[in-house]
Amino acid sequence: MSGSEFIQTLLSGLSLGGTYAIIALGFVVVYSATRVLSFVQAGAVLAGGYLTYALGPLGAGMPFVVAALVSAAITGLVLMLAGELVVGPLVRKGERDAASIATIGLYFVVVALVDAVFGVNPRNLGDPWGLDTIEVLGATVAVSSLWKVAISAVLAAGWFLILQRTRVGLGMRAMVSDREAALAQGVQPRRVTAFVWVVAGATAAIAGTLLATGSGGVNSTLSTVPFLVLPAIVLGGLQSPVGAVVGGMIIGIVQQFTALLQPEFLPALGSRFASIVPFIVLLVVLLLRPNGLFGTRAVQRF
Amino acid sequence: MSSTTNASSTTRPSDHIPPRVRRRTSAVGVPLAALIAVAVLPFLVSDSGLGTLSYSAVYAVAALGLTVVVGQTGQVSLAQPFFIGIGAYVAAYGSAEVGLPLAAAIVIALVIGAALGWAVGWMAIRIGGVELAIVTLGLVFLGDYIFHEWRSVTGGEGGMGVGELSLSVFGFDLEESTGFTRAQIMFWALWIVVAIVAWSVHRVLSQRPGRAMVAVRENPKAAEAIGVDVRFYKTGAFAISSALGALAGVLFALLQQYVTPADFDLEIALLLIAMIVLGGQDRISGAIVGAIIVYGGSHWLAEQVDNPLLAPILKSSESDAGFISPGSFSTLVLGVLIVVVLCLRPSGIVGAVTDAVGAVRRKRSTSGNELPNNDAGLPRIPSTEEVA
């Protein structure tokens, strides 16, 4: 592995990890607000990619950026509706497991609708970032990777601004640290959760768009990616936004380095090895640090 | 299945029993009706319909195993396809390469499944809840990877044919000597296995282990305090669950005669969870009803291209005028069904039916001291008329 290969892989790892981090943030923040693991996030990633395609230059003709933003807005609002109509009532009844399973049902609905509208043929979002490359520290890197890193960073920063600087974010953090006390202080959980659903849906849609640009393409595997991101949220600790970002980054970087190094040094492991790396990282971390990296989670005694 | 009358009426303080735990409604009637249905259906239903119901039986075995973990100990495991896959490849490799007879394949699969399940249960002692669900999801991806890459044993992506696993009892070949079709024999054999598994699970769960598991689910600390070995029962529940998953895998290989990695992927994990939740996760009949509805129902829907009611919506090919492909349509219906059932009745379909029956009977007995799995055995099979 040469120095320039290292930098290229690091950057592509950062770009993939940034997207993972955005998806992981959605999981974590929804979980914090509702205590429900929302599988429908996977549907939001899928729908976001396809909507951007449908609205974008190759579809309805909107400029790419506008299409991506409109797709994010639509996905966010639809996810909020689903969250408030399906997940919210179940959570208020105390049926959190049922709510989580209901999000699997919603996920099936999204997958089926996307398939009904777009069929099985993969679509192409093109290369909105261009195919240019630039020199970074002596290595040739694609501008598109830099764009993806930058967008992920902006989105993550936006999440943290919301969490740290707005009233809704304050309410959410209060609900995470002590739900009853937060209610007693006048935090309105329904406003908080509605807001969280919108932002989680919108950012998931943008993550889907990012995954689908370039060589990725818009296809049904977009909905599998969020399941591979799930280890990131355990790595970071389920309710820790910082943990989600770090976990997503680690998994993205480790995955890219595995894809670079494993065919060379351990070819016997086969071409699919990179896809299970997130879970191997998770197992190793859980063995060494059962709390997760930023864990507030108490390890159970039995 | 000789006895479905629940003789072991247990004494537990009824205030510990959550409201969703219902008393026994009909411990004899429903299983008896189901047995009769199993006996006569092969004479009424086409071979392809029987095939669908046979697959439902396979998934019912896996779902029964999952019920032991999810319904009884309250741990969410997504790993079941991993164990189904192991059982299926044991059967496929064993029969094709080693020449194992069916019984040996079943025993080996049960042992491997139980041993691996024990290991997963050991993990479940340390982590629980959402984290455990995610770690067990990792096993599904790990299995997918192993089944793809360990080509010498699994045949890789293309899969592997199952060798000669004859349907014989004591050297007596059923297909040749009875004159029934293979589909009929498979249907009977698989549903008899479901009945045996359901009855065994019922026996285990209605006695001390079952009570211990419910105690672990409701309050592990209190359970530990009164002398329940929480670790033992958690790992034990995973061992039983995984062994049944592996058994389902052997049956799957026997039924399909060919196994590929795609048969044990993430979708199956989600479908199995959907089965036990739709049916009602804390009862044995829930797993069976759920398997019939989810697998049988969606398979039936996917075949309705020529149905006059659905034909305008469905499209048989990309160029057809319809709106949605049959496969997507059944996924859509399944998703909507999951959402609607959970919103209306978080306790599942069997729970809703049981409640309705109870309301009709208007005799709420006060002896609510039954365990959740009180209507073991085969339920009424709701989709059979449609399949026919």
XYZ file of C-alpha atoms in Angstrom, chain A residues 31 35 37 39 85-86 90 93 95 97-99 101-113 115-121 223-224 227-228 230-231 233-234 238 262 268-273 275-276 279-280 282-283 286-287 290 297-302, chain B residues 20 74-76 78 122-131 133-135 137-139 141-142 144-145 148-149 151 157 220-221 224 230-231 234 266-267 270-271 273-274 277 281 315 318 323-325 327-329 331-332 334-336 338-339 342-344 346-347:
126
model
C -34.287 5.899 18.826
C -37.001 4.287 21.961
C -35.377 0.982 16.342
C -36.290 -0.046 10.220
C -49.693 7.700 12.506
C -48.156 4.295 13.149
C -47.973 2.275 19.542
C -49.505 2.433 24.326
C -45.812 -1.303 22.713
C -41.421 -3.866 20.242
C -44.620 -3.817 18.225
C -43.729 -0.321 17.019
C -41.919 -4.430 13.998
C -44.470 -2.032 12.505
C -41.550 -0.112 11.000
C -40.578 -3.374 9.291
C -44.088 -3.368 7.813
C -43.606 0.223 6.671
C -40.256 -0.759 5.199
C -41.975 -3.510 3.171
C -44.515 -0.961 1.948
C -41.790 1.445 0.782
C -39.823 -1.311 -0.939
C -42.952 -2.564 -2.704
C -44.016 0.916 -3.827
C -40.544 -1.476 -7.048
C -44.044 -0.792 -8.381
C -43.116 2.660 -9.636
C -39.586 2.100 -10.880
C -39.410 -1.611 -11.578
C -36.377 -3.757 -11.095
C -34.049 -2.071 -13.576
C -32.233 -0.460 1.130
C -29.676 -2.997 2.392
C -28.853 -2.617 7.797
C -25.079 -2.702 7.409
C -26.750 -0.713 12.243
C -23.499 -1.964 13.852
C -25.059 2.673 16.260
C -24.226 -0.150 18.638
C -27.501 3.635 20.981
C -7.998 -8.054 1.752
C -9.066 -16.681 0.330
C -11.706 -14.696 2.198
C -13.441 -13.911 -1.050
C -14.956 -10.871 -2.656
C -17.836 -10.448 -0.232
C -15.734 -10.112 2.862
C -19.719 -6.529 3.451
C -19.483 -8.334 6.791
C -20.282 -6.784 12.076
C -16.792 -8.108 12.721
C -18.819 -4.674 16.139
C -18.006 -8.056 17.664
C -18.120 -5.542 22.054
C -15.545 -8.053 23.273
C -18.998 -4.077 26.066
C -25.606 1.720 28.099
C -25.357 -0.401 31.176
C -24.032 -3.858 30.507
C -26.524 -6.300 31.784
C -25.443 -8.821 34.303
C -27.505 -11.562 32.773
C -52.028 -10.531 27.031
C -38.330 -11.450 25.353
C -35.038 -11.387 23.454
C -35.250 -10.287 19.849
C -32.939 -12.009 13.867
C -24.078 -16.707 25.762
C -23.829 -13.406 23.896
C -27.418 -12.595 24.792
C -26.488 -12.815 28.462
C -24.214 -9.824 28.025
C -26.172 -7.703 25.637
C -29.884 -7.443 25.204
C -32.624 -5.543 23.492
C -31.832 -3.600 20.368
C -28.120 -4.381 20.531
C -31.162 -7.708 17.568
C -28.375 -5.960 15.656
C -25.695 -8.476 16.608
C -28.653 -9.512 12.336
C -24.883 -9.717 11.853
C -25.195 -13.508 11.921
C -24.963 -11.388 6.959
C -22.222 -13.707 8.218
C -24.856 -15.066 3.710
C -21.107 -14.554 3.388
C -21.529 -17.631 -0.750
C -17.827 -18.082 -0.163
C -17.862 -22.969 -2.204
C -23.915 -18.418 -5.193
C -34.795 -10.973 35.281
C -33.646 -9.685 38.642
C -32.726 -14.559 39.727
C -31.314 -16.730 34.272
C -28.194 -17.481 32.268
C -31.531 -17.636 28.266
C -32.193 -10.645 5.464
C -35.685 -10.775 3.992
C -37.732 -9.939 8.668
C -40.443 -12.292 7.397
C -40.289 -11.803 12.787
C -43.390 -10.699 10.897
C -45.673 -10.958 15.543
C -45.621 -13.731 19.633
C -48.689 -6.824 -14.305
C -42.521 -5.212 -17.476
C -49.555 -1.154 -11.899
C -47.441 -3.476 -9.780
C -45.678 -6.784 -10.133
C -44.261 -10.100 -5.986
C -44.254 -6.435 -5.014
C -47.988 -6.532 -4.553
C -44.921 -7.450 -0.240
C -47.120 -4.364 -0.175
C -47.832 -7.914 3.825
C -46.429 -4.551 4.910
C -49.878 -3.010 5.207
C -48.288 -5.873 9.574
C -48.946 -2.196 10.204
C -50.116 -4.108 15.029
C -51.976 -0.817 15.253
C -55.272 -2.536 15.991
C -50.460 -5.566 19.147
C -51.141 -9.053 20.498
